[in-house]
Amino acid sequence: MNRVFVLGNATIDVVMNSARLPSPGETLLAEGIVRCAGGKGLNHAPSAAIAGAVCVFAAPIGRDSEGAYLRDTIAGYPAVSANWIAMPYPTDYSSIWVAGSGENMIMSSARCAHALTPSQARAALADLAEGDALLVQGNLTAETTLEALGLARARAATTLLNTAPLAWDMRPCLALCDVAIANAVECSLIVGSAGAAALRAAGAGTALVTLGAEGASVAEATGIAHVSAPRVAAIDTAGAGDVFAGGVAALLVAGRSISFAAQAAVHAA
């Protein structure tokens, strides 16, 4: 069976809820707080597994109790095989604020994630083979991400890049991507336009641009299509893009078309 390899970050998330998001300089009292496992990489892996894929997840974490907590969390997903890379830094954290409307703001640390070297990435992907897929995102350094994408291309694996968080220039990665996944803001910052066609023209084989409540747009060699999202009452939008990316990766390695994968992933997100 072909597998989805996820190379990315893992964090301890501290999620606080309030009726609205604070304005600059304002202090709000949270209505609730939750501490849980998170990070884009860690979110991608279970999302791919829930969508039916056998997943190999590699991420850097600290040698601390927070890292142990993340290990225990992933152990609850039998379809995910974790390759933890111990770092001499504290496990990364994310602070997530969620408004009553479901909108969110997120700030993450990245010292552990940025410490992952290209050689460590190659070692973590030692079993990556033809027919597998590699999903990466923006929490690692540009050098490490490019190394991983290049390795996957050389081994005839499908390459997927989720451009969030946009911490460095993603344009050099696009030519190594079979599928690039961005939201409209990221797409505009990367290529100067919010359209999926512009992202594909910059080098990606296929471009998917997520549009929140409006669904997603898909640009591939055969043309451009729009995928509508079902109408829902939003509770919390944090992680929706991660669910989308993980679902797309899982369905592609299962042999589904990009249009089917995009539609199913929109509904899952």
Short mmCIF file of C-alpha atoms in Angstrom, two decimals, residues 43 48 100 128 141 155 179 201 203 212 222 256:
data_model
loop_
_atom_site.label_atom_id
_atom_site.label_comp_id
_atom_site.label_asym_id
_atom_site.label_seq_id
_atom_site.Cartn_x
_atom_site.Cartn_y
_atom_site.Cartn_z
CA ASN A 43 -2.48 17.85 12.31
CA ALA A 48 -4.43 11.71 6.28
CA GLY A 100 -17.40 33.06 18.78
CA LEU A 128 10.03 7.02 1.02
CA THR A 141 13.42 25.96 7.18
CA ARG A 155 12.23 8.80 -5.73
CA VAL A 179 0.43 19.86 -5.67
CA ALA A 201 1.82 29.33 -13.48
CA GLY A 203 5.63 26.30 -11.16
CA GLY A 212 -12.82 29.34 3.67
CA THR A 222 -6.97 20.67 -17.94
CA ARG A 256 -8.32 9.33 -6.66
#
